[in-house]
C-alpha positions as MATLAB code, in Angstrom:
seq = 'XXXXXXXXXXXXXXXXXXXXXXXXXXXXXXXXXXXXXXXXXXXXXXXXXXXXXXXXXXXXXXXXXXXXXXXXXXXXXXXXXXXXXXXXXXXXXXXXXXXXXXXXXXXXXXXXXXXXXXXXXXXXXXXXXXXXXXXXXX';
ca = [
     -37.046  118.733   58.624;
     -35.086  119.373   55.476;
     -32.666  117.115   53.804;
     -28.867  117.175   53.431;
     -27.270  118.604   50.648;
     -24.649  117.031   48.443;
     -22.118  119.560   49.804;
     -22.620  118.793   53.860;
     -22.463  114.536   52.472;
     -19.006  115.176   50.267;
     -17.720  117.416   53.572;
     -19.296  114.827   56.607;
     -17.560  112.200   54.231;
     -14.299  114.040   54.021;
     -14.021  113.936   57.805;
     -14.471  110.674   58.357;
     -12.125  109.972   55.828;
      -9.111  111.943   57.361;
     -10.126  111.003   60.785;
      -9.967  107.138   59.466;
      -6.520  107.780   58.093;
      -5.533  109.536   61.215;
      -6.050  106.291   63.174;
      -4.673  103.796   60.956;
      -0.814  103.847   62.193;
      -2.233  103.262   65.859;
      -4.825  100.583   64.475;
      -1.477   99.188   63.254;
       1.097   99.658   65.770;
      -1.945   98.493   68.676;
      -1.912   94.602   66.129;
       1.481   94.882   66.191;
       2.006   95.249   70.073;
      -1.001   92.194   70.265;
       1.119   89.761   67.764;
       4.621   90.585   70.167;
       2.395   89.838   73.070;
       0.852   86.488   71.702;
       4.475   85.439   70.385;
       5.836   86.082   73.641;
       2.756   84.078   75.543;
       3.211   81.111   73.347;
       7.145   80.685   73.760;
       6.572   81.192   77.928;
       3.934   78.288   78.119;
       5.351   76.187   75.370;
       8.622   76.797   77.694;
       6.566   76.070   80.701;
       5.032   72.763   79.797;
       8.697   71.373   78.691;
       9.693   72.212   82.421;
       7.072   70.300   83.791;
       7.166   67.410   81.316;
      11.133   67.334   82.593;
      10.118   67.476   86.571;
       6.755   65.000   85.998;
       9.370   62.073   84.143;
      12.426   63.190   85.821;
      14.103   63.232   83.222;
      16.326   65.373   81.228;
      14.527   66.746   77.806;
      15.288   69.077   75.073;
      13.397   71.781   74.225;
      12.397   71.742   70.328;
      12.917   75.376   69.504;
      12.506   75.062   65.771;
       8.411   74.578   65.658;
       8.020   77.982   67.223;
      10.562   79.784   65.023;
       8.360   79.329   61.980;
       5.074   79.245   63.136;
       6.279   83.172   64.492;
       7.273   84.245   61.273;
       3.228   84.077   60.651;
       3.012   86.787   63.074;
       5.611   88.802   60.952;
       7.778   88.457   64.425;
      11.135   87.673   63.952;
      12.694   84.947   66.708;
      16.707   84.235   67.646;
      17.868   82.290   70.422;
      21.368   81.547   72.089;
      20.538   78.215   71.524;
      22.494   75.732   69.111;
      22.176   72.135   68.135;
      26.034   71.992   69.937;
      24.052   73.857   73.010;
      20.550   72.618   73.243;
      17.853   74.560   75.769;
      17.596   71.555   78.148;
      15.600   71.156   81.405;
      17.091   69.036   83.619;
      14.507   66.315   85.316;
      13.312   66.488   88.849;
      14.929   70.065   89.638;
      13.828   71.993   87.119;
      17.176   73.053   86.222;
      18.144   74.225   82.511;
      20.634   75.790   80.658;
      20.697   79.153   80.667;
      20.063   81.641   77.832;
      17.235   83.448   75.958;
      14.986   83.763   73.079;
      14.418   87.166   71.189;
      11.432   88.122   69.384;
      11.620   90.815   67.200;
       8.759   92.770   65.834;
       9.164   96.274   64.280;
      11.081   98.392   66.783;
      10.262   96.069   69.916;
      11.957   93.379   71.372;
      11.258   90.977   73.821;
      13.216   88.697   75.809;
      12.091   85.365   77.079;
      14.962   84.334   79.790;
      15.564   81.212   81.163;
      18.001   80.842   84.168;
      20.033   77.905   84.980;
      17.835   77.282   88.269;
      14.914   77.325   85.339;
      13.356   80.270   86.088;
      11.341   81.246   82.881;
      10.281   84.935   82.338;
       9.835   87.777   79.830;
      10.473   91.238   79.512;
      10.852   94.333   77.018;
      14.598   94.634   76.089;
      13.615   97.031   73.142;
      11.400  100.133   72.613;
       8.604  100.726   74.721;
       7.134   98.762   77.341;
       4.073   96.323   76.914;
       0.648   96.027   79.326;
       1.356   92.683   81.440;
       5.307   92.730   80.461;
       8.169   94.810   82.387;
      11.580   96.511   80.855;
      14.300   93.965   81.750;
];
């Protein structure tokens, strides 16, 4: 068995190099897609759990939006809502109820669209570039 030359090591190294290179824009648009995902996750059950909290007291509650804007700018994911202080995102007690509108979140070239109806529906879909495993175009 003979050993490797310093020629095969420098060209075996300059493969793996390129081929490394090669796969670092999909290493980073495949965390990018993951981050969207996870932002979008953590609005619907954040979303879901005010709904319930609403229905379980019966009461009418407003949903604190501005916790969830920062802690997404972490994830380099931009977030906008129709939501004001004058027009709060409110679920309305025992019927689940809320005022309608959405929250955007805005990473790179995606988008994705967490809508609430005013029956309280809560859902999520791709409004923006390609469409994610788990999430459907709206």
């Amino acid at each position: 068995m003979r050993g490797y030359s310093l020629v095969e090591m420098l060209i075996a190294l300059t493969i793996s190099a390129g081929l490394g290179a090669l796969s670092m824009p999909l290493l980073s648009q495949q965390m990018e897609t993951l981050l969207l995902q996870q932002a979008s996750n953590r609005w619907l059950l954040y979303l879901h759990q005010v709904k319930a909290k609403a229905q379980k007291e019966q009461r009418s509650i407003v949903a604190e939006l501005v916790p969830l804007d920062a802690r997404s700018s972490v994830f380099k994911a931009m977030t906008e809502s129709t939501y004001s202080a004058a027009s709060p995102l409110k679920f309305y007690g025992n019927s689940g109820a809320a005022v309608p509108g959405h929250v955007r979140i805005v990473s790179g070239d995606r988008m994705i669209k967490v809508i609430i109806s005013s029956k309280g529906r809560i859902r999520s879909c791709v409004s923006l570039g390609s469409s994610l495993p788990g999430i459907s175009l709206c």
